[in-house]
Short mmCIF file of C-alpha atoms in Angstrom, two decimals:
data_model
loop_
_atom_site.label_atom_id
_atom_site.label_comp_id
_atom_site.label_asym_id
_atom_site.label_seq_id
_atom_site.Cartn_x
_atom_site.Cartn_y
_atom_site.Cartn_z
CA UNK O 110 -232.08 -83.53 4.34
CA UNK O 111 -234.64 -81.77 6.02
CA UNK O 112 -232.67 -80.83 8.97
CA UNK O 113 -230.21 -79.31 6.71
CA UNK O 114 -232.84 -77.42 4.76
CA UNK O 115 -234.01 -76.33 8.30
CA UNK O 116 -230.66 -75.11 9.35
CA UNK O 117 -229.91 -73.39 5.90
CA UNK O 118 -233.00 -71.61 6.23
CA UNK O 119 -233.27 -70.61 9.84
CA UNK O 120 -229.73 -69.82 10.66
CA UNK O 121 -229.92 -66.20 11.97
CA UNK O 122 -232.88 -65.62 9.95
CA UNK O 123 -234.38 -63.22 12.45
CA UNK O 124 -231.98 -60.66 10.95
CA UNK O 125 -234.40 -59.47 8.54
CA UNK O 126 -237.16 -58.78 11.15
CA UNK O 127 -234.57 -57.03 13.21
CA UNK O 128 -233.66 -54.42 10.41
CA UNK O 129 -237.25 -53.83 9.40
CA UNK O 130 -237.76 -52.03 12.75
CA UNK O 131 -234.73 -49.62 12.10
CA UNK O 132 -235.32 -46.18 10.89
CA UNK O 133 -236.26 -45.75 7.26
CA UNK O 134 -232.99 -44.08 6.56
CA UNK O 135 -231.08 -46.97 7.48
CA UNK O 136 -233.13 -49.25 5.38
CA UNK O 137 -232.68 -46.90 2.33
CA UNK O 138 -228.83 -47.26 2.79
CA UNK O 139 -229.18 -50.99 3.11
CA UNK O 140 -231.23 -51.13 -0.04
CA UNK O 141 -228.53 -49.14 -1.94
CA UNK O 142 -225.69 -51.15 -0.55
CA UNK O 143 -227.54 -54.50 -1.28
CA UNK O 144 -228.20 -53.55 -4.79
CA UNK O 145 -226.33 -54.40 -7.76
CA UNK O 146 -224.76 -51.07 -8.46
CA UNK O 147 -222.70 -49.41 -5.77
CA UNK O 148 -220.30 -52.20 -4.62
CA UNK O 149 -220.08 -54.17 -7.98
CA UNK O 150 -219.25 -50.85 -9.86
CA UNK O 151 -216.70 -50.02 -7.11
CA UNK O 152 -215.22 -53.42 -7.50
CA UNK O 153 -215.20 -53.15 -11.09
CA UNK O 154 -213.52 -49.79 -11.16
CA UNK O 155 -211.07 -50.81 -8.55
CA UNK O 156 -210.21 -53.81 -11.04
CA UNK O 157 -209.78 -51.11 -13.74
CA UNK O 158 -207.40 -49.22 -11.78
CA UNK O 159 -205.21 -52.30 -10.69
CA UNK O 160 -205.07 -53.30 -14.34
CA UNK O 161 -203.03 -50.12 -15.06
CA UNK O 162 -200.95 -50.04 -11.87
CA UNK O 163 -197.26 -50.58 -11.75
CA UNK O 164 -194.25 -48.51 -11.87
CA UNK O 165 -192.56 -50.98 -14.55
CA UNK O 166 -193.84 -52.96 -17.42
CA UNK O 167 -192.96 -56.31 -15.52
CA UNK O 168 -194.70 -55.21 -12.53
CA UNK O 169 -197.77 -53.96 -14.40
CA UNK O 170 -197.74 -57.41 -16.29
CA UNK O 171 -197.73 -59.18 -12.97
CA UNK O 172 -200.97 -57.19 -11.89
CA UNK O 173 -202.61 -57.92 -15.16
CA UNK O 174 -201.98 -61.50 -14.91
CA UNK O 175 -203.54 -61.42 -11.54
CA UNK O 176 -206.59 -59.39 -12.68
CA UNK O 177 -207.10 -62.24 -15.45
CA UNK O 178 -206.82 -64.74 -12.99
CA UNK O 179 -209.42 -63.02 -10.52
CA UNK O 180 -212.00 -62.49 -13.27
CA UNK O 181 -211.57 -66.24 -14.37
CA UNK O 182 -211.85 -67.27 -10.78
CA UNK O 183 -215.14 -65.22 -10.40
CA UNK O 184 -216.54 -66.46 -13.55
CA UNK O 185 -216.10 -69.95 -12.54
CA UNK O 186 -217.50 -69.17 -9.05
CA UNK O 187 -220.47 -67.49 -10.51
CA UNK O 188 -221.08 -70.65 -12.45
CA UNK O 189 -220.38 -72.98 -9.77
CA UNK O 190 -222.89 -70.81 -7.35
CA UNK O 191 -225.64 -71.00 -10.38
CA UNK O 192 -225.27 -74.58 -10.47
CA UNK O 193 -225.46 -75.16 -6.77
CA UNK O 194 -228.68 -72.85 -6.78
CA UNK O 195 -230.05 -75.11 -9.64
CA UNK O 196 -229.54 -78.18 -7.73
CA UNK O 197 -231.31 -76.93 -4.73
CA UNK O 198 -234.25 -75.90 -7.07
CA UNK O 199 -234.41 -79.22 -8.42
CA UNK O 200 -234.12 -81.15 -5.29
CA UNK O 201 -236.93 -79.01 -3.72
CA UNK O 202 -239.21 -79.28 -6.77
CA UNK O 203 -241.05 -81.94 -5.29
CA UNK O 204 -244.78 -82.01 -3.74
CA UNK O 205 -243.30 -83.75 -0.69
CA UNK O 206 -241.19 -80.79 0.17
CA UNK O 207 -243.96 -78.50 -0.15
CA UNK O 208 -245.42 -79.51 3.19
CA UNK O 209 -241.83 -79.21 4.78
CA UNK O 210 -241.48 -75.72 3.26
CA UNK O 211 -244.70 -74.42 4.45
CA UNK O 212 -243.63 -75.15 8.03
CA UNK O 213 -240.48 -73.13 7.98
CA UNK O 214 -240.86 -69.73 9.35
CA UNK O 215 -238.26 -67.82 7.58
CA UNK O 216 -238.83 -69.28 3.96
CA UNK O 217 -237.75 -66.40 1.33
CA UNK O 218 -237.50 -68.89 -1.67
CA UNK O 219 -235.29 -71.66 -2.54
CA UNK O 220 -231.57 -71.24 -1.34
CA UNK O 221 -229.24 -69.92 -3.84
CA UNK O 222 -225.49 -69.52 -2.96
CA UNK O 223 -224.75 -65.79 -3.01
CA UNK O 224 -223.31 -64.52 -6.28
CA UNK O 225 -222.24 -61.40 -4.74
CA UNK O 226 -220.22 -63.34 -2.16
CA UNK O 227 -218.90 -65.99 -4.83
CA UNK O 228 -217.66 -63.33 -7.07
CA UNK O 229 -216.42 -60.71 -4.93
CA UNK O 230 -214.59 -63.21 -2.74
CA UNK O 231 -213.20 -64.78 -5.60
CA UNK O 232 -211.72 -61.50 -6.65
CA UNK O 233 -210.57 -60.47 -3.27
CA UNK O 234 -208.77 -63.94 -2.57
CA UNK O 235 -206.91 -63.91 -5.96
CA UNK O 236 -205.46 -60.34 -5.13
CA UNK O 237 -204.84 -61.30 -1.59
CA UNK O 238 -202.29 -64.02 -2.47
CA UNK O 239 -200.01 -61.25 -4.11
CA UNK O 240 -201.08 -57.85 -2.51
CA UNK O 241 -203.18 -58.36 0.81
CA UNK O 242 -204.17 -54.56 0.96
CA UNK O 243 -205.95 -54.79 -2.32
CA UNK O 244 -207.49 -58.06 -1.29
CA UNK O 245 -208.46 -57.04 2.02
CA UNK O 246 -210.23 -53.92 0.52
CA UNK O 247 -212.08 -56.31 -2.19
CA UNK O 248 -213.14 -58.41 0.82
CA UNK O 249 -214.42 -55.96 3.01
CA UNK O 250 -216.53 -54.45 0.19
CA UNK O 251 -218.03 -57.67 -0.75
CA UNK O 252 -218.69 -58.50 2.76
CA UNK O 253 -220.46 -55.26 3.36
CA UNK O 254 -222.52 -55.90 0.12
CA UNK O 255 -223.36 -59.61 1.20
CA UNK O 256 -224.21 -58.50 4.84
CA UNK O 257 -226.49 -55.48 3.53
CA UNK O 258 -228.17 -58.41 1.09
CA UNK O 259 -228.71 -60.47 4.12
CA UNK O 260 -230.01 -57.71 6.24
CA UNK O 261 -232.24 -56.58 3.48
CA UNK O 262 -233.79 -60.06 3.00
CA UNK O 263 -232.28 -60.78 -0.41
CA UNK O 264 -230.61 -64.09 0.65
CA UNK O 265 -230.07 -66.29 3.50
CA UNK O 266 -227.05 -66.04 5.72
CA UNK O 267 -226.01 -69.36 4.75
CA UNK O 268 -226.17 -68.48 0.97
CA UNK O 269 -223.46 -66.03 1.60
CA UNK O 270 -221.48 -68.38 3.66
CA UNK O 271 -221.82 -71.00 0.70
CA UNK O 272 -221.03 -68.40 -1.82
CA UNK O 273 -217.87 -67.35 0.25
CA UNK O 274 -216.61 -71.01 0.36
CA UNK O 275 -217.23 -71.48 -3.35
CA UNK O 276 -215.62 -68.08 -4.49
CA UNK O 277 -212.60 -67.98 -1.98
CA UNK O 278 -212.21 -71.68 -2.42
CA UNK O 279 -211.90 -71.75 -6.24
CA UNK O 280 -209.71 -68.62 -6.31
CA UNK O 281 -207.36 -70.23 -3.74
CA UNK O 282 -207.12 -73.36 -5.75
CA UNK O 283 -206.90 -71.43 -9.07
CA UNK O 284 -203.69 -69.80 -7.63
CA UNK O 285 -201.83 -72.97 -7.66
CA UNK O 286 -202.27 -73.33 -11.40
CA UNK O 287 -198.99 -71.85 -12.58
CA UNK O 288 -199.74 -73.52 -16.18
CA UNK O 289 -202.54 -70.69 -16.51
CA UNK O 290 -199.86 -68.17 -16.77
CA UNK O 291 -199.00 -69.20 -20.33
CA UNK O 292 -202.44 -68.60 -21.52
CA UNK O 293 -202.91 -65.45 -19.52
CA UNK O 294 -199.54 -63.98 -20.80
CA UNK O 295 -201.30 -64.44 -24.24
CA UNK O 296 -204.15 -62.39 -23.65
CA UNK O 297 -201.78 -59.68 -22.15
CA UNK O 298 -199.93 -59.64 -25.30
CA UNK O 299 -202.90 -59.30 -27.29
CA UNK O 300 -204.05 -56.11 -25.32
CA UNK O 301 -200.59 -54.94 -25.41
CA UNK O 302 -201.02 -55.01 -28.89
CA UNK O 303 -203.94 -52.60 -28.63
CA UNK O 304 -201.83 -50.51 -26.24
CA UNK O 305 -203.96 -51.14 -23.35
CA UNK O 306 -201.78 -53.43 -21.16
CA UNK W 220 -242.48 -55.84 -11.86
CA UNK W 221 -241.47 -53.04 -14.23
CA UNK W 222 -242.67 -53.24 -17.89
CA UNK W 223 -240.05 -53.72 -20.69
CA UNK W 224 -239.80 -50.10 -21.68
CA UNK W 225 -239.11 -49.00 -17.98
CA UNK W 226 -236.63 -51.74 -17.72
CA UNK W 227 -234.58 -50.47 -20.61
CA UNK W 228 -234.86 -47.00 -19.44
CA UNK W 229 -233.40 -48.28 -16.21
CA UNK W 230 -230.51 -50.08 -17.98
CA UNK W 231 -229.62 -47.20 -19.89
CA UNK W 232 -229.72 -45.00 -16.78
CA UNK W 233 -227.43 -47.25 -14.80
CA UNK W 234 -225.15 -47.67 -17.88
CA UNK W 235 -224.97 -43.75 -18.05
CA UNK W 236 -224.01 -43.54 -14.34
CA UNK W 237 -221.40 -46.33 -14.85
CA UNK W 238 -220.04 -44.55 -17.93
CA UNK W 239 -219.56 -41.31 -15.76
CA UNK W 240 -217.88 -43.34 -12.82
CA UNK W 241 -215.58 -45.05 -15.42
CA UNK W 242 -214.56 -41.87 -17.19
CA UNK W 243 -213.63 -40.72 -13.45
CA UNK W 244 -211.60 -43.89 -13.07
CA UNK W 245 -209.77 -43.42 -16.34
CA UNK W 246 -208.90 -39.85 -15.22
CA UNK W 247 -207.64 -41.17 -11.97
CA UNK W 248 -205.49 -44.11 -13.69
CA UNK W 249 -204.10 -41.49 -16.05
CA UNK W 250 -202.97 -39.29 -13.08
CA UNK W 251 -201.54 -42.20 -10.98
CA UNK W 252 -199.59 -43.57 -14.07
CA UNK W 253 -198.72 -40.34 -15.83
CA UNK W 254 -200.51 -41.53 -18.93
CA UNK W 255 -200.98 -38.24 -21.17
CA UNK W 256 -202.79 -40.46 -23.68
CA UNK W 257 -205.37 -41.55 -21.12
CA UNK W 258 -206.08 -38.08 -19.38
CA UNK W 259 -209.07 -36.99 -21.18
CA UNK W 260 -209.71 -34.05 -18.93
CA UNK W 261 -206.82 -32.88 -17.04
CA UNK W 262 -203.09 -33.84 -17.91
CA UNK W 263 -200.91 -35.67 -15.28
CA UNK W 264 -199.06 -32.30 -14.66
CA UNK W 265 -201.99 -30.79 -12.98
CA UNK W 266 -202.71 -33.70 -10.52
CA UNK W 267 -204.89 -31.78 -8.03
CA UNK W 268 -207.52 -30.39 -10.42
CA UNK W 269 -207.44 -33.76 -12.22
CA UNK W 270 -208.25 -35.78 -8.82
CA UNK W 271 -210.94 -32.98 -7.99
CA UNK W 272 -212.83 -33.55 -11.67
CA UNK W 273 -212.53 -37.33 -11.15
CA UNK W 274 -214.16 -36.93 -7.49
CA UNK W 275 -216.96 -34.67 -8.68
CA UNK W 276 -217.73 -37.34 -11.40
CA UNK W 277 -217.58 -40.26 -9.00
CA UNK W 278 -219.74 -38.41 -6.59
CA UNK W 279 -222.10 -37.75 -9.44
CA UNK W 280 -222.33 -41.34 -10.64
CA UNK W 281 -222.79 -42.85 -7.14
CA UNK W 282 -225.36 -40.14 -6.04
CA UNK W 283 -227.32 -40.81 -9.04
CA UNK W 284 -227.18 -44.64 -8.48
CA UNK W 285 -228.51 -43.95 -5.03
CA UNK W 286 -231.46 -41.99 -6.34
CA UNK W 287 -232.14 -44.56 -9.15
CA UNK W 288 -232.02 -47.47 -6.85
CA UNK W 289 -234.34 -45.72 -4.33
CA UNK W 290 -236.77 -44.92 -7.06
CA UNK W 291 -236.67 -48.20 -8.90
CA UNK W 292 -235.43 -50.78 -6.41
CA UNK W 293 -232.41 -51.64 -8.70
CA UNK W 294 -231.85 -54.09 -11.59
CA UNK W 295 -231.30 -57.85 -11.62
CA UNK W 296 -227.83 -59.07 -11.48
CA UNK W 297 -227.50 -59.93 -15.11
CA UNK W 298 -228.79 -56.49 -16.36
CA UNK W 299 -226.59 -54.86 -13.67
CA UNK W 300 -223.69 -56.44 -15.18
CA UNK W 301 -224.78 -55.64 -18.80
CA UNK W 302 -225.18 -51.91 -17.73
CA UNK W 303 -221.54 -52.14 -15.98
CA UNK W 304 -219.94 -53.58 -19.10
CA UNK W 305 -221.70 -51.09 -21.58
CA UNK W 306 -220.88 -48.09 -19.30
CA UNK W 307 -217.11 -49.03 -18.84
CA UNK W 308 -216.46 -50.09 -22.50
CA UNK W 309 -217.87 -46.67 -23.84
CA UNK W 310 -215.92 -45.01 -21.30
CA UNK W 311 -212.63 -46.13 -22.72
CA UNK W 312 -212.78 -44.85 -26.34
CA UNK W 313 -214.34 -41.62 -24.84
CA UNK W 314 -211.26 -41.31 -22.60
CA UNK W 315 -208.93 -41.91 -25.34
CA UNK W 316 -210.49 -39.85 -27.88
CA UNK W 317 -210.78 -37.18 -25.30
CA UNK W 318 -207.07 -37.42 -24.34
CA UNK W 319 -205.96 -37.30 -28.20
CA UNK W 320 -208.10 -34.12 -28.44
CA UNK W 321 -206.55 -32.68 -25.33
CA UNK W 322 -203.05 -33.45 -26.59
CA UNK W 323 -203.86 -32.12 -30.20
CA UNK W 324 -205.22 -28.90 -28.34
CA UNK W 325 -202.13 -28.48 -26.20
CA UNK W 326 -199.82 -28.98 -29.15
CA UNK W 327 -201.53 -26.35 -31.12
CA UNK W 328 -201.40 -23.73 -28.29
CA UNK W 329 -197.99 -24.43 -27.04
CA UNK W 330 -195.88 -21.53 -26.99
CA UNK W 331 -193.40 -21.77 -29.61
CA UNK W 332 -189.70 -21.90 -28.80
CA UNK W 333 -187.91 -18.95 -30.25
CA UNK W 334 -186.37 -19.90 -33.40
CA UNK W 335 -182.70 -19.28 -33.26
CA UNK W 336 -181.66 -21.83 -35.92
CA UNK W 337 -180.42 -21.05 -39.42
CA UNK W 338 -182.11 -22.85 -42.29
CA UNK W 339 -179.63 -24.93 -44.34
CA UNK W 340 -180.47 -26.77 -47.84
CA UNK W 341 -178.64 -30.22 -48.16
CA UNK W 342 -179.85 -31.08 -51.73
CA UNK W 343 -183.62 -32.50 -51.34
CA UNK W 344 -183.28 -32.07 -47.59
CA UNK W 345 -183.87 -29.15 -45.42
CA UNK W 346 -182.22 -28.81 -41.94
CA UNK W 347 -181.77 -26.40 -39.40
CA UNK W 348 -178.57 -25.46 -37.76
CA UNK W 349 -178.48 -24.46 -34.09
CA UNK W 350 -175.21 -23.16 -32.57
CA UNK W 351 -174.73 -22.52 -28.91
CA UNK W 352 -174.88 -19.16 -27.57
CA UNK W 353 -171.65 -17.56 -26.81
CA UNK W 354 -168.17 -18.94 -27.00
CA UNK W 355 -166.12 -18.43 -30.12
CA UNK W 356 -164.00 -21.70 -29.79
CA UNK W 357 -164.98 -24.53 -32.40
CA UNK W 358 -167.74 -26.59 -30.62
CA UNK W 359 -168.85 -30.42 -30.79
CA UNK W 360 -171.71 -30.89 -33.22
CA UNK W 361 -174.22 -33.32 -33.97
CA UNK W 362 -176.67 -34.24 -37.02
CA UNK W 363 -180.13 -34.60 -35.16
CA UNK W 364 -181.97 -37.39 -37.30
CA UNK W 365 -185.77 -37.44 -36.28
CA UNK W 366 -187.87 -40.65 -37.08
CA UNK W 367 -188.54 -40.60 -40.98
CA UNK W 368 -192.06 -42.28 -40.42
CA UNK W 369 -193.14 -39.52 -37.97
CA UNK W 370 -191.33 -36.18 -39.21
CA UNK W 371 -193.45 -33.91 -37.26
CA UNK W 372 -192.25 -35.01 -33.65
CA UNK W 373 -191.44 -32.07 -31.42
CA UNK W 374 -187.72 -32.01 -30.84
CA UNK W 375 -187.52 -28.85 -29.28
CA UNK W 376 -186.75 -29.88 -25.83
CA UNK W 377 -183.78 -32.17 -27.26
CA UNK W 378 -182.46 -29.32 -29.14
CA UNK W 379 -182.61 -27.03 -26.24
CA UNK W 380 -180.63 -29.28 -24.00
CA UNK W 381 -177.97 -29.99 -26.62
CA UNK W 382 -177.59 -26.24 -27.27
CA UNK W 383 -177.41 -25.67 -23.44
CA UNK W 384 -174.45 -28.29 -23.42
CA UNK W 385 -172.96 -26.06 -25.83
CA UNK W 386 -173.01 -28.61 -28.86
CA UNK W 387 -174.22 -27.36 -32.15
CA UNK W 388 -177.05 -29.19 -33.74
CA UNK W 389 -177.76 -29.81 -37.58
CA UNK W 390 -181.55 -30.99 -37.20
CA UNK W 391 -182.73 -32.66 -40.29
CA UNK W 392 -186.24 -32.19 -41.63
CA UNK W 393 -187.52 -35.31 -43.42
CA UNK W 394 -190.85 -33.58 -44.10
CA UNK W 395 -189.83 -32.38 -47.52
CA UNK W 396 -188.22 -35.73 -48.65
CA UNK W 397 -190.20 -37.73 -51.22
CA UNK W 398 -188.59 -40.84 -51.07
CA UNK W 399 -187.24 -42.19 -47.71
CA UNK W 400 -185.63 -45.42 -48.58
CA UNK W 401 -182.45 -46.77 -46.86
CA UNK W 402 -179.98 -45.38 -49.39
CA UNK W 403 -181.19 -42.01 -49.78
CA UNK W 404 -181.34 -41.61 -45.87
CA UNK W 405 -177.89 -42.96 -45.39
CA UNK W 406 -176.75 -40.72 -48.21
CA UNK W 407 -178.40 -37.73 -46.43
CA UNK W 408 -176.74 -38.60 -43.20
CA UNK W 409 -173.26 -38.73 -44.76
CA UNK W 410 -173.80 -35.31 -46.66
CA UNK W 411 -175.04 -34.03 -43.06
CA UNK W 412 -171.82 -34.96 -41.27
CA UNK W 413 -169.45 -33.91 -43.96
CA UNK W 414 -171.49 -30.49 -44.09
CA UNK W 415 -170.89 -30.12 -40.29
CA UNK W 416 -167.18 -30.98 -40.53
CA UNK W 417 -166.67 -28.19 -42.94
CA UNK W 418 -168.77 -25.64 -40.89
CA UNK W 419 -166.32 -22.92 -39.55
CA UNK W 420 -167.65 -23.01 -35.93
CA UNK W 421 -167.58 -26.63 -35.70
CA UNK W 422 -164.64 -28.98 -34.58
CA UNK W 423 -164.47 -31.32 -37.23
CA UNK W 424 -162.93 -34.03 -34.93
CA UNK W 425 -165.84 -33.81 -32.61
CA UNK W 426 -168.94 -34.72 -34.75
CA UNK W 427 -171.46 -37.28 -33.67
CA UNK W 428 -175.13 -38.67 -34.71
CA UNK W 429 -178.33 -38.73 -32.61
CA UNK W 430 -181.62 -40.12 -33.73
CA UNK W 431 -185.15 -40.86 -32.47
CA UNK W 432 -187.11 -43.94 -33.20
CA UNK W 433 -186.19 -45.17 -36.67
CA UNK W 434 -183.84 -42.00 -36.73
CA UNK W 435 -181.95 -43.77 -33.90
CA UNK W 436 -181.39 -46.82 -36.22
CA UNK W 437 -180.30 -44.67 -39.06
CA UNK W 438 -177.84 -42.89 -36.64
CA UNK W 439 -176.42 -46.37 -35.50
CA UNK W 440 -176.16 -47.52 -39.26
CA UNK W 441 -174.77 -44.02 -40.38
CA UNK W 442 -172.27 -44.28 -37.54
CA UNK W 443 -170.98 -47.86 -38.45
CA UNK W 444 -170.52 -46.55 -42.22
CA UNK W 445 -168.82 -43.38 -41.26
CA UNK W 446 -165.47 -43.72 -39.31
CA UNK W 447 -165.43 -40.01 -38.71
CA UNK W 448 -168.47 -40.13 -36.49
CA UNK W 449 -167.10 -39.98 -32.80
CA UNK W 450 -170.28 -40.86 -30.79
CA UNK W 451 -173.71 -41.81 -31.66
CA UNK W 452 -176.84 -41.86 -29.28
CA UNK W 453 -180.09 -43.46 -30.41
CA UNK W 454 -183.08 -42.54 -28.44
CA UNK W 455 -185.79 -45.29 -28.46
CA UNK W 456 -184.64 -47.14 -31.62
CA UNK W 457 -186.48 -49.82 -33.25
CA UNK W 458 -183.62 -52.07 -33.34
CA UNK W 459 -185.57 -55.12 -34.39
CA UNK W 460 -188.57 -55.86 -36.77
CA UNK W 461 -189.59 -58.24 -34.14
CA UNK W 462 -189.78 -55.64 -31.52
CA UNK W 463 -192.62 -56.34 -29.02
CA UNK W 464 -195.73 -54.25 -28.95
CA UNK W 465 -195.06 -50.74 -27.36
CA UNK W 466 -197.88 -51.18 -24.62
CA UNK W 467 -199.30 -48.66 -22.28
CA UNK W 468 -196.10 -47.05 -21.59
CA UNK W 469 -196.37 -45.33 -24.96
CA UNK W 470 -199.32 -43.51 -23.70
CA UNK W 471 -197.12 -41.70 -21.49
CA UNK W 472 -196.14 -39.53 -24.40
CA UNK W 473 -198.51 -40.01 -27.23
CA UNK W 474 -202.23 -40.35 -27.79
CA UNK W 475 -203.65 -43.82 -28.48
CA UNK W 476 -204.07 -43.02 -32.10
CA UNK W 477 -200.56 -41.65 -32.53
CA UNK W 478 -199.10 -44.56 -30.55
CA UNK W 479 -201.22 -47.10 -32.65
CA UNK W 480 -199.94 -45.50 -35.87
CA UNK W 481 -196.33 -45.45 -34.86
CA UNK W 482 -196.55 -49.18 -33.55
CA UNK W 483 -197.97 -50.11 -37.06
CA UNK W 484 -195.65 -47.81 -39.04
CA UNK W 485 -192.83 -49.66 -37.21
CA UNK W 486 -194.15 -53.02 -37.67
CA UNK W 487 -194.60 -52.77 -41.44
CA UNK W 488 -191.60 -50.38 -42.29
CA UNK W 489 -188.99 -52.31 -44.03
CA UNK W 490 -186.60 -49.74 -42.88
CA UNK W 491 -185.75 -51.12 -39.51
CA UNK W 492 -185.02 -54.63 -41.06
CA UNK W 493 -182.96 -52.89 -43.92
CA UNK W 494 -180.89 -50.88 -41.62
CA UNK W 495 -180.49 -53.68 -39.20
CA UNK W 496 -179.32 -51.37 -36.16
CA UNK W 497 -178.26 -54.40 -33.97
CA UNK W 498 -175.69 -55.73 -36.42
CA UNK W 499 -174.31 -51.88 -37.06
CA UNK W 500 -173.39 -51.56 -33.33
CA UNK W 501 -170.38 -53.97 -33.09
CA UNK W 502 -168.95 -51.98 -36.00
CA UNK W 503 -169.42 -48.49 -33.92
CA UNK W 504 -168.47 -50.13 -30.75
CA UNK W 505 -165.03 -48.83 -30.46
CA UNK W 506 -166.23 -45.59 -30.56
CA UNK W 507 -168.86 -44.13 -27.98
CA UNK W 508 -172.33 -45.73 -28.62
CA UNK W 509 -175.36 -45.39 -26.07
CA UNK W 510 -179.16 -46.12 -26.51
CA UNK W 511 -181.91 -44.69 -24.33
CA UNK W 512 -184.67 -47.19 -24.09
CA UNK W 513 -187.74 -48.15 -21.98
CA UNK W 514 -188.43 -51.71 -21.03
CA UNK W 515 -189.51 -52.95 -24.35
CA UNK W 516 -186.98 -54.69 -26.52
CA UNK W 517 -185.08 -57.73 -25.67
CA UNK W 518 -182.20 -56.25 -23.65
CA UNK W 519 -180.39 -59.59 -23.68
CA UNK W 520 -179.73 -59.19 -27.28
CA UNK W 521 -178.09 -55.91 -26.74
CA UNK W 522 -174.32 -55.85 -25.92
CA UNK W 523 -171.24 -53.51 -26.40
CA UNK W 524 -172.85 -50.33 -25.68
CA UNK W 525 -174.15 -48.32 -22.81
CA UNK W 526 -177.93 -48.26 -22.12
CA UNK W 527 -179.36 -45.27 -20.54
CA UNK W 528 -182.70 -46.00 -18.86
CA UNK W 529 -184.84 -43.17 -17.79
CA UNK W 530 -185.06 -43.09 -14.13
CA UNK W 531 -188.31 -44.47 -11.99
CA UNK W 532 -190.12 -45.47 -15.00
CA UNK W 533 -190.02 -47.96 -17.94
CA UNK W 534 -191.67 -45.98 -20.73
CA UNK W 535 -191.37 -45.09 -24.27
CA UNK W 536 -189.06 -42.22 -23.84
CA UNK W 537 -190.79 -39.20 -25.02
CA UNK W 538 -188.51 -36.48 -26.69
CA UNK W 539 -190.41 -33.89 -24.61
CA UNK W 540 -189.23 -35.51 -21.41
CA UNK W 541 -186.81 -32.98 -20.13
CA UNK W 542 -185.00 -35.12 -17.78
CA UNK W 543 -184.25 -37.89 -20.20
CA UNK W 544 -183.18 -35.50 -22.90
CA UNK W 545 -180.93 -33.69 -20.40
CA UNK W 546 -179.17 -36.87 -19.65
CA UNK W 547 -178.76 -37.65 -23.24
CA UNK W 548 -177.27 -34.25 -23.87
CA UNK W 549 -175.02 -34.62 -20.69
CA UNK W 550 -173.79 -38.02 -22.24
CA UNK W 551 -173.06 -36.71 -25.57
CA UNK W 552 -171.08 -33.68 -24.02
CA UNK W 553 -168.96 -36.01 -22.14
CA UNK W 554 -168.35 -38.29 -25.18
CA UNK W 555 -167.84 -35.54 -27.75
CA UNK W 556 -165.14 -33.70 -25.83
#
């Protein structure tokens, strides 16, 4: 377990020190990229645009089903990442670990799978299954966001990897759940009644 | 760690910036999908200025976000999400209201098409007779039936297209009608048809019906009852009381409020069930029947008649859509001669 924690924490942990010596402007851009504004707002607006896309009602309904599936995957991924983080915290909330942690050079707090990676890759992977261009755009934007968070010292690189696995894996699995379409169509019909789908 | 007041201010700041970004996104969506009812700043007919406005707003939102992030260091994830949701959710009603105001303003200031029609009194009903310019020979003629539930619809593009095809038009005006039940409406349609047949410039053997919305259902039912009607065309008829919700397509022609009102009226109007246009179609079928529809409606139920779909899209067909109205006029010209 100590070894696992050691590798989790120290894997590429010198990145933060590397980026700290860069010019202040680069760090400003990094902080903006890493913040919860630029990329999440961009992704949310792109999702909004995708919701209304489609030359015909059938095509648009397919997009809307995909958006709902992606949002569901993102929500589940968020929960899963949070639960994994809680498990780490509970596991490390022990006096025996205090000694081990004090010896770790790169300690920045307990590990917590990256929410950014989990949510962004869940959405990106869902869209990729139907429209790889949109999926690629989402994945690139999420990747940029997660890398900026690592470089800015907000999370460990392994956090991003675990978040990516959780998000992408869940979305991929959810892609096989065809039975979901029935319920998603119900939501779309409701929103269509509001003349917004 | 900022105190609660400054945290609130920060959330409001981010929500305001997200609001601006979402307004820009709705403008882009309206332009990409030709949604008049969502284009709050510039209509889909002026794409470049619309994209410029959206781009400027997006730049303001993201530069503002940069400044705020640099000044405050950003928000915790959950608060960011809350600001994002509040901003986007506020932008939606603002976009819909803005678009409704823009459409209302445009309608008010639209140049009126020169009125060349002759006012006609048909009992309790007012109507306007438009005859084609030139040509002394008797011409085919149509009774144009607007939707009785929305009598203020602008049908000038359709009238122009019909007159251009050398078809005389008797456009009904339901506005003065106090009671619009099925029997009254059907009786007035019959009066209109017989009035046209007696008109000296009209060829009595080439009289047809055209209707919009519930007026389309009325036209189909009217044609079923009157064997003198040679051809009938229904534009976006309701056809069934179980018609699916109109959806985003209706925003191509109407504001959200108009679309909601129309959907509600159609849903709760007993007229469509009473007229039962689907059952009327087989009675008209030996004569020429066509329906212009979008994708809504269960087309598998429809048989025995021609369906004219509007090219490239699947929308609630607006009567201001000159291409669709041109096709309607051309079809009528072909089947009335």
